[in-house]
């Protein structure tokens, strides 16, 4: 072939699997087709055509067996492992009136932020008046309910006495036995026939007896008057009495006759009219008293229920207004934000839309539940980095790491990976939806003086260390017709050899197959190098495998962005060439991991071993 494709990889299988998605990620972010970077690994991929280089002395290297250290290098930011977030708890949008200076060490309860409370103070005054009105309405409704309930008791008591007295009157008139029988028959008995009932008692029996006695007395008086008349007549015939005396006795007899008739008539009137009327009236009065009791019970119960419902509604309204009042008071109190614990004040300026910076200063507008200040626990610090999805598994298992603080470059700190996010970071999805990174925490073993949250740091995570590994410089591996090759210096000239690569770092790559120890390899494609001889079957199989893989990546990530045209002058140039744009890592910062000598990395190998901790781009 006419040129070369020097590609730096972390592992053969990982590079092959991730190359399409990395290309799409960088193209979508505007990096261009000339340079593609796997920022999560701290490695680089240079795609382009390079013209054959002229041989020069010192541009070859020998394949050696030595220790190979594989690391993941990434930039990150210092943070406290445990921090207390101070959030805005005012539900409406608020304005900062005063804020404590960042970096101040505060005590628990010390004021941190004062929010504008003018609207809440006005709302509190209005709500207080509403609450007092609701309280007065409830107290009135409560008293009305108590009065209504007392009136019900009085009316029911009076109605109950009326029922009791009516039943007593009924029993008084007919007697207990007969009245109870009539009550049991629910008034269906014939009242006119009760006068002759043997069970009759009470006032009716007494009246009946009196009337009968009047008849008996009138009959006796009439009999005596009749006897006297006969005696007087006999005496007159003998001349012993005068006619006037006879007339007087006859008049007395007639008077007694009238009295007897009146007594009999009174008995008839009593039995036919007065008794049935009085008995039925007494029963009806008792029955009506019962009905009136039921009416009073229903009416007063309805009035009590209405009064109770009104009182309950007023009580609920009062409770609601009291809750609103307390909430308004609470919101007003929350305008003054104090420190929940001792610590150093750190403004929380993240979380804006599209990851924009949020300003914490007087006059700034804040929203409900917005993080305003962090109070970090400085006793244990971490470095937060974003690792590409292809390498995140390699950092699992508390992998050891070395950390260099940009502000403290002389201190090389140690630590280990303690946390990897379950879900990908979404803070910059709008910039490159196809790029999946996971926020990873590296806990420092110790924290030097002067270390503060927000400082930039470089993290080197130790992935693997292999002893006695056959390796060559990463710039000695090229791609020819889709296969990794090296150019070996032989007595007869240049020999093109197909190789299988394994692990690699930013300088060296493991050669699994194709090169022997002490073989001298070129760090460039020398003039006169022959193309790799590949059979048509291998080419076809290779092409089909690449198409299948590309289709799988396209289905997962969606259609790739259109690549930018690489200027011809930039093709084949080193990644550290000032004329070529360098790649950016997942955190948006230059990875800074291209070789200072312009080394070109090895292409991916189709036969990468699973033991090489793959899934690296």
Coordinates of C-alpha atoms in Angstrom, one line a residue:
X1 CA 0.0 0.0 0.0
X2 CA 1.1 3.6 -0.5
X3 CA 0.8 4.9 3.1
X4 CA 0.2 3.8 6.7
X5 CA -2.4 4.1 9.4
X6 CA -0.6 4.4 12.7
X7 CA -3.2 3.8 15.5
X8 CA -2.5 3.8 19.3
X9 CA -4.6 1.3 21.2
X10 CA -5.1 0.0 24.7
X11 CA -5.8 -3.6 23.5
X12 CA -6.3 -5.2 20.1
X13 CA -9.9 -6.2 20.5
X14 CA -10.8 -3.0 22.4
X15 CA -9.4 -0.8 19.7
X16 CA -11.1 -2.6 16.9
X17 CA -14.5 -2.5 18.7
X18 CA -14.4 1.2 19.7
X19 CA -12.8 2.8 16.7
X20 CA -16.1 3.5 14.9
X21 CA -17.8 5.0 17.9
X22 CA -14.7 7.1 18.8
X23 CA -14.6 8.4 15.3
X24 CA -18.3 9.4 15.5
X25 CA -17.8 10.9 18.9
X26 CA -15.0 13.2 17.8
X27 CA -16.5 14.1 14.5
X28 CA -19.7 15.1 16.3
X29 CA -17.7 17.3 18.6
X30 CA -15.9 18.9 15.7
X31 CA -12.5 17.4 16.1
X32 CA -12.3 16.5 12.4
X33 CA -11.4 13.4 10.5
X34 CA -7.6 14.1 10.6
X35 CA -7.3 13.3 14.3
X36 CA -9.4 10.9 16.3
X37 CA -8.7 10.6 20.1
X38 CA -9.6 8.0 22.7
X39 CA -9.4 10.5 25.6
X40 CA -10.5 8.0 28.2
X41 CA -7.4 6.0 27.7
X42 CA -5.0 8.9 27.3
X43 CA -4.0 7.4 23.9
X44 CA -4.4 8.8 20.4
X45 CA -5.4 7.6 17.0
X46 CA -4.1 9.2 13.9
X47 CA -5.9 8.3 10.6
X48 CA -4.4 9.4 7.3
X49 CA -2.1 8.6 4.5
X50 CA 1.7 9.2 5.0
X51 CA 4.2 9.3 2.2
X52 CA 7.1 6.8 2.4
X53 CA 9.9 8.1 4.5
X54 CA 13.5 8.0 3.5
X55 CA 15.7 5.7 5.7
X56 CA 17.6 7.5 8.3
X57 CA 20.0 6.4 11.0
X58 CA 18.6 5.9 14.5
X59 CA 15.0 5.4 13.3
X60 CA 14.8 1.7 14.2
X61 CA 14.3 -0.1 17.5
X62 CA 14.8 -3.7 18.7
X63 CA 12.0 -5.9 20.0
X64 CA 12.8 -6.5 23.7
X65 CA 11.3 -8.4 26.6
X66 CA 10.6 -6.2 29.5
X67 CA 8.0 -5.2 32.0
X68 CA 4.9 -3.5 30.4
X69 CA 2.7 -1.3 32.6
X70 CA -0.7 -0.5 31.2
X71 CA -2.5 2.6 32.6
X72 CA -5.5 4.8 32.1
X73 CA -4.6 8.4 32.2
X74 CA -7.2 11.1 32.6
X75 CA -7.7 14.6 33.9
X76 CA -10.0 15.2 36.8
X77 CA -11.0 17.5 39.6
X78 CA -10.4 17.4 43.3
X79 CA -13.5 17.1 45.5
X80 CA -14.3 16.0 49.0
X81 CA -15.6 12.4 49.4
X82 CA -18.3 13.6 51.7
X83 CA -19.9 17.0 51.3
X84 CA -23.0 18.6 52.7
X85 CA -24.9 20.4 50.1
X86 CA -26.7 23.6 51.2
X87 CA -29.7 24.1 48.9
X88 CA -32.3 26.8 48.4
X89 CA -35.4 25.7 50.2
X90 CA -37.5 28.8 49.3
X91 CA -40.0 27.4 46.8
X92 CA -40.3 30.5 44.7
X93 CA -37.5 32.1 42.6
X94 CA -35.4 34.2 44.9
X95 CA -32.6 36.8 44.7
X96 CA -29.4 36.6 46.7
X97 CA -29.1 39.7 48.9
X98 CA -25.9 38.7 50.7
X99 CA -23.5 35.7 50.5
X100 CA -20.5 34.8 52.6
X101 CA -17.2 34.9 50.9
X102 CA -16.0 31.6 49.4
X103 CA -13.3 29.8 51.3
X104 CA -14.5 31.1 54.6
X105 CA -14.4 28.5 57.4
X106 CA -17.7 28.6 59.2
X107 CA -19.2 27.1 62.4
X108 CA -22.5 25.3 62.6
X109 CA -25.4 27.8 62.6
X110 CA -23.4 30.6 61.0
X111 CA -25.2 32.6 58.3
X112 CA -24.2 31.7 54.8
X113 CA -26.7 33.4 52.5
X114 CA -29.5 36.0 52.9
X115 CA -32.3 35.9 50.2
X116 CA -34.6 38.7 49.4
X117 CA -37.7 38.2 51.6
X118 CA -39.8 41.3 50.7
X119 CA -42.5 39.3 48.9
X120 CA -42.7 36.7 51.6
X121 CA -43.1 39.3 54.3
X122 CA -46.0 40.9 52.5
X123 CA -47.4 37.4 51.9
X124 CA -47.0 36.7 55.6
X125 CA -49.0 39.8 56.6
X126 CA -51.8 38.9 54.2
X127 CA -51.8 35.3 55.4
X128 CA -51.9 36.3 59.0
X129 CA -55.1 38.3 58.5
X130 CA -56.7 35.4 56.6
X131 CA -55.8 33.1 59.4
X132 CA -57.3 35.3 62.0
X133 CA -60.5 35.6 60.0
X134 CA -60.7 31.9 59.6
X135 CA -60.1 31.4 63.4
X136 CA -63.0 33.8 64.3
X137 CA -65.3 32.0 61.9
X138 CA -64.4 28.7 63.4
X139 CA -65.0 29.9 67.0
X140 CA -68.4 31.2 66.0
X141 CA -69.3 28.0 64.2
X142 CA -68.1 26.0 67.2
X143 CA -70.3 27.9 69.6
X144 CA -73.2 27.6 67.3
X145 CA -72.7 23.9 67.2
X146 CA -72.6 23.7 71.0
X147 CA -75.8 25.8 71.3
X148 CA -77.6 23.7 68.7
X149 CA -76.6 20.5 70.4
X150 CA -77.8 21.8 73.7
X151 CA -81.1 23.0 72.2
X152 CA -81.6 19.5 70.7
X153 CA -81.2 17.9 74.1
X154 CA -83.7 20.3 75.7
X155 CA -86.3 19.8 72.9
X156 CA -85.9 16.1 72.9
X157 CA -86.3 16.0 76.7
X158 CA -89.5 18.1 76.5
X159 CA -90.9 16.0 73.7
X160 CA -90.0 12.9 75.6
X161 CA -91.9 14.1 78.7
X162 CA -94.9 14.9 76.5
X163 CA -94.9 11.3 75.3
X164 CA -94.6 10.0 78.8
X165 CA -97.4 12.2 80.2
X166 CA -99.7 11.4 77.2
X167 CA -99.2 7.7 77.9
X168 CA -99.9 8.2 81.6
X169 CA -103.1 10.1 80.7
X170 CA -104.2 7.3 78.4
X171 CA -103.5 4.7 81.1
X172 CA -105.2 6.8 83.7
X173 CA -108.4 6.9 81.7
X174 CA -108.6 3.3 80.5
X175 CA -106.5 1.6 83.2
X176 CA -103.1 0.0 82.7
X177 CA -104.1 -3.4 81.5
X178 CA -106.6 -2.2 78.9
X179 CA -104.5 0.7 77.7
X180 CA -101.4 -1.5 77.2
X181 CA -103.6 -3.9 75.2
X182 CA -104.8 -1.1 73.0
X183 CA -101.2 0.1 72.6
X184 CA -100.1 -3.4 71.6
X185 CA -102.9 -3.5 69.0
X186 CA -101.6 -0.2 67.7
X187 CA -105.0 1.4 68.1
X188 CA -106.9 -1.1 66.0
X189 CA -109.3 -2.0 68.8
X190 CA -113.0 -0.6 68.7
X191 CA -113.0 2.1 71.3
X192 CA -116.8 2.1 71.7
X193 CA -116.7 -1.6 72.7
X194 CA -114.1 -1.0 75.4
X195 CA -116.7 0.5 77.7
X196 CA -118.1 -3.0 78.4
X197 CA -114.6 -4.7 78.5
X198 CA -114.0 -6.4 81.9
X199 CA -110.5 -5.0 81.9
X200 CA -111.8 -1.4 81.8
X201 CA -110.3 0.6 84.7
X202 CA -109.1 4.1 85.5
X203 CA -111.2 7.2 85.2
X204 CA -113.5 5.7 82.6
X205 CA -114.5 2.9 85.0
X206 CA -115.0 5.4 87.8
X207 CA -117.2 7.6 85.6
X208 CA -119.1 4.6 84.4
X209 CA -119.8 3.6 87.9
X210 CA -120.9 7.1 88.9
X211 CA -123.4 7.2 86.1
X212 CA -124.7 3.8 87.0
X213 CA -125.0 4.9 90.6
X214 CA -127.0 8.0 89.5
X215 CA -129.5 5.7 87.8
X216 CA -129.8 3.5 90.9
X217 CA -130.3 6.5 93.1
X218 CA -132.8 8.1 90.8
X219 CA -134.7 4.9 90.7
X220 CA -134.9 4.6 94.4
X221 CA -136.0 8.2 94.7
X222 CA -138.7 7.6 92.1
X223 CA -139.9 4.4 93.9
X224 CA -140.1 6.3 97.2
X225 CA -142.0 9.2 95.5
X226 CA -144.5 6.8 94.0
X227 CA -145.1 5.1 97.3
X228 CA -145.6 8.5 98.9
X229 CA -148.1 9.6 96.3
X230 CA -150.2 6.4 96.8
X231 CA -150.1 7.0 100.6
X232 CA -151.1 10.6 100.3
X233 CA -154.0 9.7 98.0
X234 CA -155.2 7.2 100.6
X235 CA -155.0 9.8 103.3
X236 CA -156.8 12.4 101.2
X237 CA -159.7 10.1 100.6
X238 CA -160.0 9.8 104.3
X239 CA -159.7 13.5 104.7
X240 CA -156.4 13.5 106.5
X241 CA -154.5 15.6 104.0
X242 CA -155.3 18.3 101.7
X243 CA -155.2 18.3 97.9
X244 CA -152.2 20.5 97.9
X245 CA -150.2 18.0 99.8
X246 CA -151.2 15.4 97.2
X247 CA -150.2 17.7 94.4
X248 CA -146.8 18.3 96.0
X249 CA -146.1 14.6 96.3
X250 CA -147.2 13.9 92.7
X251 CA -144.8 16.7 91.6
X252 CA -142.0 15.2 93.5
X253 CA -142.7 11.8 91.9
X254 CA -142.6 13.5 88.4
X255 CA -139.3 15.2 89.3
X256 CA -137.7 11.9 90.3
X257 CA -139.0 10.3 87.1
X258 CA -137.2 13.0 85.1
X259 CA -134.0 12.5 87.1
X260 CA -134.1 8.8 86.4
X261 CA -134.5 9.4 82.7
X262 CA -131.6 11.9 82.8
X263 CA -129.4 9.4 84.5
X264 CA -130.2 6.7 82.0
X265 CA -129.6 9.2 79.1
X266 CA -126.2 10.2 80.7
X267 CA -125.2 6.5 80.7
X268 CA -126.2 6.1 77.1
X269 CA -124.3 9.3 76.1
X270 CA -121.2 8.1 78.0
X271 CA -121.2 4.7 76.5
X272 CA -122.0 5.8 72.9
X273 CA -120.1 9.2 72.7
X274 CA -118.1 10.4 75.6
X275 CA -116.2 7.2 76.4
X276 CA -115.1 6.4 72.8
X277 CA -114.2 10.0 72.2
X278 CA -112.2 10.4 75.4
X279 CA -110.4 7.0 75.0
X280 CA -109.5 7.6 71.4
X281 CA -108.4 11.2 72.1
X282 CA -106.1 10.0 74.9
X283 CA -104.6 7.4 72.6
X284 CA -104.2 9.9 69.8
X285 CA -102.6 12.4 72.0
X286 CA -100.1 9.8 73.1
X287 CA -99.5 8.8 69.5
X288 CA -99.1 12.4 68.3
X289 CA -96.7 13.0 71.2
X290 CA -94.6 10.2 69.9
X291 CA -94.7 11.5 66.4
X292 CA -93.8 15.0 67.6
X293 CA -90.8 13.5 69.4
X294 CA -89.6 11.8 66.2
X295 CA -90.1 15.1 64.3
X296 CA -88.1 17.0 67.0
X297 CA -85.4 14.3 66.9
X298 CA -85.1 14.5 63.1
X299 CA -85.3 18.3 62.9
X300 CA -82.8 18.9 65.7
X301 CA -80.5 16.2 64.5
X302 CA -80.4 17.9 61.1
X303 CA -79.7 21.2 62.7
X304 CA -76.9 19.7 64.8
X305 CA -75.4 18.0 61.7
X306 CA -75.6 21.2 59.8
X307 CA -73.9 23.1 62.6
X308 CA -71.3 20.3 63.0
X309 CA -70.6 20.3 59.2
X310 CA -70.2 24.0 59.2
X311 CA -67.9 23.8 62.3
X312 CA -65.8 21.0 60.7
X313 CA -65.5 23.0 57.4
X314 CA -64.4 26.1 59.4
X315 CA -62.0 24.0 61.3
X316 CA -60.5 22.5 58.1
X317 CA -60.3 26.0 56.6
X318 CA -58.6 27.2 59.8
X319 CA -56.2 24.2 59.7
X320 CA -55.4 25.0 56.0
X321 CA -54.8 28.7 56.7
X322 CA -52.7 27.8 59.7
X323 CA -50.6 25.4 57.6
X324 CA -50.2 28.2 55.0
X325 CA -49.3 30.6 57.7
X326 CA -46.7 28.2 59.2
X327 CA -45.4 27.5 55.7
X328 CA -45.0 31.2 54.9
X329 CA -43.3 31.7 58.2
X330 CA -41.0 28.7 57.5
X331 CA -40.3 30.0 54.0
X332 CA -39.5 33.5 55.4
X333 CA -37.1 31.8 57.9
X334 CA -35.5 29.9 55.1
X335 CA -34.5 33.1 53.4
X336 CA -31.7 33.1 55.9
X337 CA -29.5 30.1 55.2
X338 CA -27.2 28.9 57.9
X339 CA -24.5 26.3 58.0
X340 CA -25.8 22.8 59.0
X341 CA -22.2 21.8 60.1
X342 CA -18.8 23.3 60.4
X343 CA -16.7 23.5 57.2
X344 CA -15.2 25.6 54.4
X345 CA -17.5 27.4 52.1
X346 CA -17.4 26.3 48.5
X347 CA -19.8 27.8 46.0
X348 CA -21.7 25.2 44.0
X349 CA -21.6 26.7 40.5
X350 CA -22.5 23.6 38.5
X351 CA -25.9 22.2 37.3
X352 CA -26.9 24.9 34.9
X353 CA -28.5 24.0 31.6
X354 CA -26.0 22.6 29.1
X355 CA -23.6 22.4 32.0
X356 CA -23.2 26.2 32.1
X357 CA -21.7 27.9 35.2
X358 CA -24.1 29.3 37.8
X359 CA -23.0 32.4 39.5
X360 CA -23.4 32.7 43.3
X361 CA -23.3 36.4 44.2
X362 CA -25.5 39.2 45.4
X363 CA -28.2 39.9 42.8
X364 CA -28.1 36.4 41.3
X365 CA -31.4 34.6 40.9
X366 CA -31.7 31.1 42.5
X367 CA -34.5 28.5 42.2
X368 CA -36.0 26.0 44.6
X369 CA -33.8 23.0 45.4
X370 CA -30.8 24.6 43.7
X371 CA -27.4 23.7 45.2
X372 CA -25.8 26.9 46.5
X373 CA -22.9 26.0 48.7
X374 CA -20.9 22.9 49.6
X375 CA -19.4 22.3 53.0
X376 CA -16.8 19.6 52.2
X377 CA -15.4 17.2 54.7
X378 CA -11.7 17.9 54.1
X379 CA -10.6 14.8 56.0
X380 CA -10.9 12.5 52.9
X381 CA -10.5 13.8 49.4
X382 CA -11.2 12.2 46.0
X383 CA -10.4 13.0 42.4
X384 CA -13.4 12.8 40.0
X385 CA -12.6 11.7 36.5
X386 CA -14.7 10.7 33.5
X387 CA -13.8 7.4 32.0
X388 CA -14.8 6.2 28.5
X389 CA -17.3 3.3 28.5
X390 CA -14.7 1.1 26.8
X391 CA -12.3 1.3 29.7
X392 CA -14.5 1.7 32.7
X393 CA -14.5 -2.0 33.5
X394 CA -10.7 -2.1 33.6
X395 CA -10.8 0.5 36.5
X396 CA -13.1 -1.6 38.6
X397 CA -12.0 -3.6 41.7
X398 CA -10.3 -0.7 43.6
X399 CA -7.6 -0.3 40.9
X400 CA -4.5 1.6 42.3
X401 CA -3.8 5.0 40.9
X402 CA -1.3 7.8 41.0
X403 CA -2.5 11.4 41.2
X404 CA -0.6 14.6 40.4
X405 CA -2.1 17.9 41.4
X406 CA -1.6 20.7 38.9
X407 CA -1.2 23.2 41.8
X408 CA 1.1 20.9 43.7
X409 CA 3.2 19.3 40.9
X410 CA 5.9 18.1 43.2
X411 CA 3.6 15.8 45.2
X412 CA 2.8 12.5 43.5
X413 CA -0.1 11.1 45.5
X414 CA -1.4 7.5 45.7
X415 CA -5.0 6.3 45.8
X416 CA -7.4 3.8 44.5
X417 CA -10.7 3.7 42.5
X418 CA -13.5 3.5 45.0
X419 CA -16.6 4.4 43.0
X420 CA -17.8 4.1 39.4
X421 CA -21.1 5.6 38.4
X422 CA -23.8 3.1 37.4
X423 CA -25.1 5.3 34.5
X424 CA -23.2 7.4 32.0
X425 CA -22.6 11.0 32.6
X426 CA -25.3 13.2 30.9
X427 CA -23.8 16.6 31.5
X428 CA -22.5 17.0 27.9
X429 CA -24.9 14.7 26.0
X430 CA -26.0 17.7 23.9
X431 CA -22.5 18.1 22.7
X432 CA -21.8 14.5 21.7
X433 CA -24.7 12.1 22.4
X434 CA -22.6 9.1 21.2
X435 CA -19.8 9.6 23.7
X436 CA -20.5 7.7 26.9
X437 CA -18.4 8.4 29.9
X438 CA -18.8 7.4 33.6
X439 CA -17.9 9.6 36.5
X440 CA -15.3 7.7 38.6
X441 CA -13.9 8.6 42.0
X442 CA -10.3 7.9 43.0
X443 CA -9.9 8.2 46.8
X444 CA -6.6 9.6 47.9
X445 CA -4.6 7.7 50.5
X446 CA -3.6 11.0 52.1
X447 CA -4.4 14.7 51.6
X448 CA -1.4 17.1 51.5
X449 CA -1.7 20.6 53.0
X450 CA -3.2 23.1 50.7
X451 CA -5.4 20.6 48.8
X452 CA -8.8 22.1 48.1
X453 CA -11.9 21.1 46.2
X454 CA -11.9 22.2 42.6
X455 CA -8.2 21.8 41.9
X456 CA -7.2 20.1 38.7
X457 CA -5.4 16.8 38.8
X458 CA -3.9 14.2 36.5
X459 CA -4.9 10.6 37.3
X460 CA -3.0 7.5 36.2
X461 CA -5.0 4.4 36.9
X462 CA -2.9 1.2 36.9
X463 CA -4.8 -1.3 34.8
X464 CA -2.2 -4.2 34.5
X465 CA 1.5 -4.9 34.8
X466 CA 3.0 -7.7 32.7
X467 CA 6.5 -9.1 33.2
X468 CA 8.8 -10.3 30.5
X469 CA 6.6 -9.1 27.6
X470 CA 7.9 -8.9 24.1
X471 CA 7.3 -5.3 23.0
X472 CA 8.2 -2.7 20.4
X473 CA 7.6 1.0 20.3
X474 CA 4.0 1.9 19.5
X475 CA 5.1 3.9 16.5
X476 CA 6.5 0.8 14.8
X477 CA 3.1 -0.8 14.2
X478 CA 1.2 0.1 11.0
X479 CA -2.0 -1.0 9.2
X480 CA -1.8 -2.6 5.8
X481 CA -5.0 -3.6 4.1
X482 CA -6.7 -3.8 7.5
X483 CA -4.1 -5.9 9.2
X484 CA -1.4 -4.8 11.8
X485 CA 2.1 -5.0 10.3
X486 CA 5.7 -4.1 11.3
X487 CA 8.6 -3.5 9.0
X488 CA 11.6 -5.6 10.1
X489 CA 15.1 -4.8 9.0
X490 CA 16.5 -7.9 7.4
X491 CA 19.9 -8.7 5.7
X492 CA 18.1 -8.8 2.4
X493 CA 16.2 -5.5 2.9
X494 CA 12.9 -4.7 4.5
X495 CA 10.5 -7.5 5.5
X496 CA 6.8 -6.8 6.0
X497 CA 5.4 -8.9 8.7
X498 CA 1.8 -9.3 9.9
X499 CA 1.6 -9.2 13.7
X500 CA -0.8 -9.7 16.5
X501 CA -0.7 -7.0 19.2
X502 CA -1.8 -7.2 22.8
X503 CA -1.6 -4.7 25.6
X504 CA -0.1 -1.3 25.2
X505 CA 0.5 2.0 26.9
X506 CA 1.4 5.4 25.4
X507 CA 4.9 4.2 24.4
X508 CA 5.1 0.5 23.9
X509 CA 2.8 -2.2 22.6
X510 CA 2.9 -5.9 23.3
X511 CA 3.6 -8.2 20.2
X512 CA 1.8 -11.5 20.7
X513 CA 2.8 -13.0 17.4
X514 CA 4.9 -12.1 14.3
X515 CA 8.2 -10.7 15.8
X516 CA 11.0 -12.3 17.7
X517 CA 13.2 -10.9 20.4
X518 CA 16.1 -8.7 19.1
X519 CA 14.3 -8.2 15.7
X520 CA 15.0 -4.6 14.5
X521 CA 11.9 -2.8 13.4
X522 CA 11.4 0.5 11.6
X523 CA 9.6 3.4 13.3
X524 CA 8.4 4.5 9.9
X525 CA 7.4 2.9 6.7
X526 CA 10.7 2.6 4.8
X527 CA 11.1 3.1 1.1
X528 CA 10.8 -0.1 -0.9
X529 CA 8.7 -1.9 1.7
X530 CA 6.4 -4.5 0.1
X531 CA 2.7 -4.6 0.6
X532 CA 1.4 -7.4 2.8
X533 CA 0.3 -10.4 0.9
X534 CA -3.3 -11.2 1.8
X535 CA -5.5 -13.8 0.1
X536 CA -8.8 -12.8 -1.4
X537 CA -10.6 -14.9 1.2
X538 CA -8.9 -13.1 4.1
X539 CA -9.7 -9.7 2.5
X540 CA -13.3 -10.7 2.0
X541 CA -13.6 -12.1 5.6
X542 CA -12.0 -9.0 7.0
X543 CA -14.2 -6.6 5.0
X544 CA -17.4 -8.5 6.0
X545 CA -16.3 -8.4 9.7
X546 CA -15.7 -4.7 9.5
X547 CA -19.1 -4.1 7.8
X548 CA -20.9 -6.1 10.4
X549 CA -19.2 -4.3 13.2
X550 CA -19.9 -0.9 11.7
X551 CA -23.5 -1.8 11.2
X552 CA -23.8 -2.9 14.9
X553 CA -22.2 0.4 16.0
X554 CA -24.4 2.4 13.7
X555 CA -27.5 0.7 15.1
X556 CA -26.4 1.4 18.7
X557 CA -25.2 5.0 18.2
X558 CA -27.3 6.2 15.3
X559 CA -26.1 7.7 12.0
X560 CA -22.6 9.1 12.3
X561 CA -21.9 12.8 11.7
X562 CA -20.4 13.7 8.3
X563 CA -16.6 13.7 8.6
X564 CA -14.7 16.8 7.8
X565 CA -12.2 16.7 4.9
X566 CA -8.6 16.4 6.2
X567 CA -6.3 18.8 4.4
X568 CA -3.8 17.0 2.3
X569 CA -1.0 18.8 4.0
X570 CA -2.0 17.4 7.4
X571 CA -2.2 13.7 6.3
X572 CA 0.4 11.5 8.0
X573 CA 1.5 14.3 10.4
X574 CA 2.1 13.6 14.0
X575 CA -0.5 14.3 16.6
X576 CA 1.8 16.7 18.4
X577 CA 2.4 18.6 15.1
X578 CA 1.3 22.3 15.7
X579 CA -0.5 22.1 12.4
X580 CA -2.8 19.3 13.5
X581 CA -5.6 19.8 16.1
X582 CA -5.1 17.6 19.1
X583 CA -8.0 15.6 20.5
X584 CA -10.0 16.3 23.6
X585 CA -10.7 13.9 26.3
X586 CA -14.1 13.1 27.8
X587 CA -13.8 15.9 30.2
X588 CA -13.4 18.5 27.5
X589 CA -9.6 19.0 28.3
X590 CA -6.7 18.1 26.0
X591 CA -5.5 14.6 27.0
X592 CA -1.9 15.7 26.6
X593 CA -0.8 12.1 26.1
X594 CA 0.6 12.1 22.6
X595 CA 4.3 11.1 22.3
X596 CA 6.8 13.9 22.4
X597 CA 8.6 12.1 19.6
X598 CA 5.5 11.8 17.3
X599 CA 5.2 8.0 17.9
X600 CA 2.5 6.3 16.0
X601 CA 0.5 3.7 17.8
X602 CA -0.3 0.1 16.7
X603 CA -3.5 -0.7 14.8
X604 CA -6.0 -3.1 16.4
X605 CA -5.5 -6.8 15.8
X606 CA -8.3 -9.2 15.0
X607 CA -6.9 -11.9 17.2
X608 CA -6.7 -10.0 20.5
X609 CA -6.8 -12.2 23.5
X610 CA -9.7 -12.0 26.1
X611 CA -7.2 -12.1 28.9
X612 CA -5.9 -8.7 27.8
X613 CA -8.7 -7.0 29.6
X614 CA -10.4 -5.8 26.4
X615 CA -13.1 -3.3 25.8
X616 CA -10.4 -0.6 25.3
X617 CA -10.7 1.6 22.3

